Structure formats: C-alpha cells, structure tokens
Amino acid sequence: MLRYTGKKSQLEVVGLIVIVILLSLALLFYLQFSLRKEPELKKTYTTAQMTNNMVNTMLRTSTNCNAIENTLDVLIADCANDPDNRGRVECRPGVYSCEFVDSEIRKLLDETLNLWQKKYRLYSFLIEAPEPPIFDYNNDIQKCTGNIDSSDTYTIRTAGGLLGVVLLEVCVE
Amino acid sequence: MKGLNALAHALLYIKMRTKKSQLKMTETIAILVVFFILLLFGLVFYGQYQKSSLAKQEERFFEGRAVASSLKTNFMQEIRCEDEPTGTCIDLYKFDILKNKIEEPGSDYARFYSNLFYGMKVSIENLISDYFDGAVLYESPVNWTRKTAVQTPVILRDVTAVAGDGTYIKKEYFGVLNVEIYR
C-alpha cells in the first residue's frame, strides 16, 4: 500500500515538473520575441541622411556676412586662420568671423538637431593643431545609449595653408 | 441472518465504490477545468501577441513608406540641382516652376503629381536666411489620423540672385526638405 502511494506521488511530481518546464519554455519564447529590438528603418535612414547632408549644407550656406565670399566654410577657415583676433573678416561692425560663425551655427543647430531632440557633437579642428578646436558643440553625445553615426570628413583650408576638418556625430536611439 | 449480513456488506462495498468513483470524477473535472483555463490563457496570450505583432508590422510598413517617399522626393530630377549629388540640393528655380505646374487645376501635371504624392505633404523650409521662409510643393487633401515626417537638411540653391553689379550669382541657403506622410 505504502509502495503504491509512493509511486503515485512520484508520478505527480513528474507531472508538476513537466508543467513547470512547459511554462518556462512559454515564458522564454515570449521574452525572446518581446525583448528583441528590431532596427527602426526610419530612424536609421534619417540619421544617416541627416549627418552627411547637415555638414555639407551647413558649410555651403551663404550668410549675411559682409564679405565677398560669405559661405560658412570660408568664414570658418578665416576664423581658424586667426583665432586670437576672432578672425580677420569683419562681418558686421565689430563682429568678426569667429563670433559670426558661432552665432550662425548655434542658430542652425537650434532649428534642426536641437529641435529634433538629437544627441550630437559637431566639431572642427585644424589637423596640424587639433587643440583648441575651432568649434565644438556637444549636446549630450556621451549619454548616447545607441549607435553613433558619423558624417563624412569635410575639409576646410585656411588662407595660411592649414587644413581643418569638420565632423558631426549623431546618436541613433 | 447470514444472508442479511452478506447483503449489508455488499451495499457498503457498493457505497464505498460509488464514493471513490465520485471523488475520481471530481478530480478529473478539476483537471479538465485547469487544463481549459490554461488553454484559454494561452489563446488570450497568443491573440495579444498576434495583435501587437500586426501593429508592429503596420508601423514598419508605414515607416517604410515614409522612407521611400522621402527618397523619391529627394531624388526627383524635376527639382534637384544638376551638378550636385542626388538628395543634397534643391534648385529653387526648378522648384518654383514645378509648384506652379502642379497648381494648374485639371492639368496633366496636377494629375500626375497628385498620384505620385498621394497622402503626402512636401515642403521646404529656409532656416537661417531671411531670403524666404519656405514653400509647399504639394499637400494631399486627405483625412488623416496619423502622420510621420522625414526631415532632411538640403542646400536650397537660388540661381537667380542678382549681385550688386546686376549680374546673376548663385546663392545657397540652409534648408530642410520636409516630407510628411499621412495615414
């Protein structure tokens, strides 16, 4: 009698184990599907398209600076050429290229990347003398938890023959 | 007397057997109830999963449409600058011509582009210069419940700008091409 009861209990325990295993499998199956993050097509596309177009467009933008050549790349190069005097080109009375470039870039970033709430870093430096950078706008790129998409390297050449680069890094989250 | 005793024993035996059978039946019913509850739980769970999976698929399709529409607009020969890589520059002169053509009521252009841009709004925005604010190339007249937008920075080129000496010069502005897709 005792032997029979023991066998029955064992059988019930086996049944219980089978149920637990089945439930665990179901849970694992669910977690596998729910936690898998698929790459978002739109986000990936817009960021890739944006990073390159942003720098390219920015550098070629005509400004209101009072100069014969007043595109931003020329003004950035002018600023890099003589940073101690805030640039050589006087865009408005008392406002030289460095200050002018800074205000234009800030305006652009406010209307685009800041408005779209992106984490980014836009910076430029001379290859021969990387420190200090010509400009460096960092909007929490170090807090990026996703991938960082970098633009192509855009070059600028100063009147003194120095070569500089402009780069944009945008966080894809 | 002996016969009566045997009968009593038999009745007792039958009663015991019936009780045991009843117990077994209750146990079977309980197991079945639990089984069906689990089955129901599984079905509800599967239904929910399918629902969310369908919603995700729909979202992916919508996003795909947004990207495709943006690419289509970015690469349009009708508005792009001739000497620039595709998707980086919009010729404002061409843009203006196309906009006027599309706005001609009942024209072939209007019909063609309303099919091409169905469920979309295509516009450009000029960000830092005060030359002009922006313009809408096409806006689809549809009732929508949801929309998504793809914004791409582009060069807005004006080939008709006039310099101080009266000659035409090329001016380039920082713009954003907005492609909004409705659902």
XYZ file of C-alpha atoms in Angstrom:
356
model
C 0.000 0.000 0.000
C 2.802 2.378 1.050
C 4.794 1.445 -2.022
C 1.791 2.199 -4.269
C 1.257 5.677 -2.682
C 4.976 6.494 -3.127
C 4.823 5.654 -6.827
C 1.729 7.850 -7.277
C 3.439 10.798 -5.551
C 6.474 10.380 -7.806
C 4.226 10.421 -10.847
C 2.548 13.628 -9.650
C 5.926 15.267 -9.075
C 6.950 14.352 -12.632
C 3.709 15.899 -13.933
C 4.386 19.050 -11.958
C 7.924 19.256 -13.325
C 6.594 18.849 -16.894
C 4.133 21.723 -16.313
C 6.878 23.939 -14.866
C 9.142 23.169 -17.844
C 6.337 23.972 -20.294
C 5.562 27.257 -18.545
C 9.267 28.200 -18.504
C 9.533 27.455 -22.216
C 6.476 29.620 -22.907
C 7.998 32.447 -20.853
C 11.335 32.160 -22.644
C 9.558 32.173 -26.004
C 7.654 35.306 -25.020
C 10.747 37.092 -23.717
C 12.686 36.252 -26.865
C 10.106 37.995 -29.009
C 9.233 40.864 -26.732
C 12.780 41.918 -25.876
C 14.193 41.659 -29.386
C 14.572 45.219 -30.600
C 14.362 45.456 -34.323
C 16.294 48.210 -36.093
C 13.984 51.070 -36.949
C 14.248 51.774 -40.621
C 13.144 55.384 -40.499
C 15.442 56.323 -37.646
C 18.462 54.702 -39.287
C 17.721 56.265 -42.669
C 17.005 59.779 -41.409
C 20.081 59.873 -39.191
C 22.395 58.625 -41.936
C 20.955 61.059 -44.449
C 20.943 63.868 -41.927
C 24.538 63.606 -40.688
C 26.092 63.970 -44.121
C 23.645 66.476 -45.538
C 23.797 68.583 -42.400
C 27.546 69.295 -42.578
C 27.638 69.601 -46.363
C 24.713 72.033 -46.381
C 25.966 73.974 -43.406
C 29.405 74.585 -44.903
C 27.999 75.864 -48.173
C 25.353 78.125 -46.735
C 25.511 81.742 -47.867
C 25.317 84.069 -44.905
C 24.541 87.706 -44.349
C 28.167 88.423 -43.562
C 29.503 91.493 -45.321
C 32.196 89.740 -47.275
C 32.863 88.914 -50.930
C 32.761 85.215 -50.149
C 30.425 84.672 -47.264
C 29.709 80.967 -47.170
C 30.179 79.351 -43.779
C 33.173 77.212 -44.812
C 35.093 80.338 -45.877
C 34.238 82.070 -42.622
C 35.203 79.005 -40.541
C 38.537 78.878 -42.386
C 39.032 82.586 -41.719
C 38.296 82.093 -38.043
C 40.741 79.157 -37.868
C 43.395 81.258 -39.564
C 43.427 83.923 -36.900
C 41.578 82.763 -33.789
C 43.418 85.177 -31.474
C 41.783 88.145 -33.180
C 38.416 86.352 -33.580
C 39.068 86.115 -37.319
C 40.084 88.630 -39.947
C 36.824 89.159 -41.818
C 34.592 91.735 -40.211
C 31.059 90.516 -40.942
C 29.318 93.423 -39.229
C 30.833 96.366 -37.451
C 32.697 94.870 -34.518
C 31.603 91.298 -35.293
C 34.387 89.168 -36.722
C 34.163 85.800 -38.424
C 34.601 83.623 -35.282
C 31.732 85.274 -33.458
C 29.608 85.354 -36.591
C 30.199 81.652 -37.352
C 29.358 80.777 -33.760
C 26.040 82.618 -33.859
C 25.094 81.160 -37.283
C 25.911 77.588 -36.270
C 24.020 77.943 -32.988
C 21.022 79.237 -34.920
C 21.207 76.294 -37.320
C 21.535 73.750 -34.560
C 18.599 75.257 -32.679
C 16.426 74.985 -35.785
C 17.474 71.425 -36.604
C 19.217 68.973 -34.279
C 18.135 70.667 -31.034
C 14.571 70.956 -32.324
C 14.591 67.276 -33.315
C 15.980 66.437 -29.849
C 19.092 64.682 -31.074
C 22.202 63.983 -29.085
C 25.126 65.110 -31.199
C 28.593 66.564 -31.382
C 29.579 68.961 -34.122
C 33.216 69.916 -34.047
C 36.035 71.217 -36.151
C 39.785 71.383 -35.667
C 42.979 72.019 -37.570
C 44.877 68.849 -38.410
C 48.226 70.471 -37.588
C 46.968 71.848 -34.263
C 43.890 69.972 -33.045
C 43.840 71.793 -29.705
C 41.974 74.019 -29.138
C 39.221 73.087 -31.613
C 37.841 75.738 -33.970
C 34.431 74.963 -32.508
C 32.893 72.144 -30.518
C 29.148 71.878 -29.904
C 28.306 68.881 -27.783
C 24.738 68.024 -26.910
C 24.990 65.031 -24.531
C 26.629 62.705 -27.060
C 28.358 60.971 -24.146
C 24.939 59.946 -22.838
C 24.104 58.134 -26.084
C 22.910 54.587 -25.408
C 22.534 53.606 -29.078
C 24.876 53.781 -32.042
C 26.738 56.899 -33.069
C 26.510 57.808 -36.738
C 29.377 59.935 -38.052
C 29.331 62.173 -41.075
C 31.987 62.083 -43.770
C 35.035 64.189 -43.011
C 34.633 67.616 -44.590
C 37.769 69.652 -45.046
C 38.407 73.360 -44.990
C 41.608 75.123 -45.970
C 42.708 78.323 -44.335
C 44.396 81.220 -46.143
C 47.611 80.239 -44.332
C 47.501 76.803 -45.966
C 46.384 74.909 -42.885
C 43.942 72.064 -43.288
C 40.947 71.676 -40.999
C 38.160 69.147 -40.706
C 34.512 69.405 -39.736
C 32.724 66.395 -38.309
C 29.276 65.628 -36.999
C 28.358 62.698 -34.791
C 24.707 61.943 -34.143
C 23.314 59.412 -31.713
C 20.823 56.895 -33.159
C 18.495 55.846 -30.327
C -29.120 -13.787 9.282
C -26.110 -14.747 7.301
C -27.825 -13.617 4.107
C -28.651 -10.253 5.598
C -25.085 -9.753 6.670
C -23.826 -10.500 3.191
C -26.300 -8.024 1.730
C -25.205 -5.305 4.163
C -21.581 -5.937 3.212
C -22.412 -5.756 -0.454
C -24.320 -2.485 -0.034
C -21.455 -1.000 1.953
C -18.999 -2.102 -0.730
C -21.146 -0.527 -3.482
C -21.469 2.711 -1.457
C -17.700 2.888 -0.971
C -17.057 2.224 -4.651
C -19.550 4.957 -5.649
C -17.861 7.498 -3.340
C -14.458 6.630 -4.757
C -15.779 6.986 -8.302
C -17.344 10.337 -7.426
C -14.049 11.502 -5.997
C -12.211 10.396 -9.115
C -14.764 12.144 -11.321
C -14.395 15.395 -9.338
C -10.629 15.096 -9.720
C -10.969 14.565 -13.480
C -13.300 17.559 -13.766
C -10.866 19.721 -11.761
C -8.005 18.671 -14.037
C -10.101 19.471 -17.102
C -11.058 22.887 -15.673
C -7.408 23.688 -15.015
C -6.482 22.453 -18.492
C -9.100 24.637 -20.147
C -8.117 27.634 -18.046
C -4.527 27.153 -19.186
C -5.681 26.713 -22.781
C -7.760 29.887 -22.568
C -4.828 31.722 -21.025
C -2.622 30.521 -23.889
C -5.168 31.588 -26.508
C -5.565 35.056 -24.975
C -1.808 35.408 -24.801
C -1.407 34.283 -28.420
C -4.152 36.677 -29.523
C -2.471 39.581 -27.763
C 0.860 38.657 -29.267
C -0.627 38.477 -32.756
C -2.334 41.838 -32.240
C 0.866 43.576 -31.175
C 2.807 41.844 -33.934
C 0.297 43.112 -36.508
C 0.523 46.623 -35.089
C 4.316 46.429 -35.290
C 4.149 45.202 -38.870
C 1.792 48.033 -39.779
C 4.162 50.528 -38.154
C 7.110 49.079 -40.072
C 5.162 49.353 -43.309
C 4.249 52.969 -42.526
C 7.875 53.795 -41.753
C 8.982 52.082 -44.945
C 6.522 54.183 -46.899
C 7.876 57.322 -45.220
C 11.455 56.468 -46.141
C 10.517 55.518 -49.708
C 8.549 58.747 -50.149
C 11.409 60.815 -48.787
C 13.887 59.115 -51.107
C 11.555 59.556 -54.058
C 11.245 63.290 -53.361
C 14.951 63.729 -52.642
C 15.934 62.143 -55.934
C 13.414 63.947 -58.141
C 15.102 65.209 -61.284
C 12.466 67.918 -61.504
C 13.826 69.808 -58.512
C 17.392 68.672 -57.878
C 20.463 70.745 -58.725
C 22.175 69.495 -61.875
C 25.758 69.376 -60.644
C 25.183 68.056 -57.134
C 24.938 64.523 -55.767
C 21.313 63.415 -55.571
C 19.472 64.180 -52.399
C 21.661 67.065 -51.308
C 20.435 70.126 -53.176
C 17.190 71.652 -54.418
C 17.131 74.183 -57.214
C 14.626 76.835 -56.116
C 14.011 77.956 -59.683
C 13.009 74.439 -60.752
C 11.039 74.004 -57.538
C 9.015 77.106 -58.285
C 8.276 76.025 -61.853
C 7.126 72.586 -60.725
C 4.984 74.080 -57.958
C 3.199 76.329 -60.474
C 2.675 73.419 -62.861
C 1.182 71.257 -60.109
C -1.134 74.052 -59.061
C -2.649 74.363 -62.561
C -6.107 72.910 -61.988
C -7.006 69.908 -64.141
C -3.634 69.797 -65.866
C -1.746 66.593 -66.614
C 0.928 67.746 -64.156
C -1.627 68.134 -61.385
C -2.987 64.632 -62.065
C 0.439 63.019 -62.288
C 1.864 64.600 -59.144
C -1.291 64.115 -57.103
C -0.870 60.386 -57.790
C 2.839 60.495 -57.030
C 2.406 62.430 -53.791
C -0.833 60.793 -52.676
C -1.153 61.010 -48.885
C 1.852 63.294 -48.575
C 2.872 66.861 -47.943
C 6.129 68.009 -49.469
C 7.577 71.316 -48.386
C 10.856 73.134 -47.961
C 11.885 75.395 -45.141
C 14.596 78.004 -45.252
C 16.268 78.181 -41.881
C 18.733 80.960 -41.352
C 18.459 83.483 -44.104
C 15.616 85.935 -44.404
C 15.516 85.482 -48.176
C 12.269 83.482 -47.893
C 10.616 81.289 -45.262
C 9.753 78.245 -47.289
C 7.212 76.817 -49.683
C 4.840 73.894 -50.041
C 5.261 71.883 -53.221
C 2.241 69.649 -52.691
C -0.250 68.877 -49.956
C -2.507 65.892 -50.353
C -6.141 66.607 -49.496
C -6.770 63.514 -47.370
C -8.314 62.985 -43.971
C -5.616 61.511 -41.819
C -5.438 60.044 -38.355
C -1.687 59.709 -38.092
C 1.284 61.294 -39.745
C 5.007 60.867 -39.734
C 7.643 63.191 -41.133
C 11.105 62.767 -42.573
C 13.236 65.884 -42.465
C 16.417 66.151 -44.474
C 18.789 69.115 -44.487
C 19.360 70.223 -48.066
C 21.035 73.066 -49.893
C 18.495 75.469 -51.352
C 20.115 76.979 -54.391
C 18.962 80.220 -55.911
C 20.457 80.706 -59.353
C 18.553 83.900 -59.978
C 20.069 86.022 -57.213
C 21.371 89.309 -58.515
C 24.658 90.787 -57.377
C 25.309 94.492 -56.819
C 26.623 94.897 -60.367
C 23.433 93.418 -61.850
C 24.883 90.018 -62.745
C 23.297 86.736 -61.724
C 25.040 84.931 -58.905
C 24.484 81.576 -57.272
C 23.303 81.724 -53.657
C 22.933 78.696 -51.447
C 20.886 78.544 -48.282
C 20.452 76.073 -45.483
C 17.097 74.380 -45.933
C 15.142 71.409 -44.723
C 13.100 69.206 -47.030
C 10.016 68.067 -45.114
C 8.183 65.022 -46.334
C 5.095 64.273 -44.268
C 3.195 61.065 -44.830
C -0.427 60.688 -43.765
C -2.392 57.609 -42.812
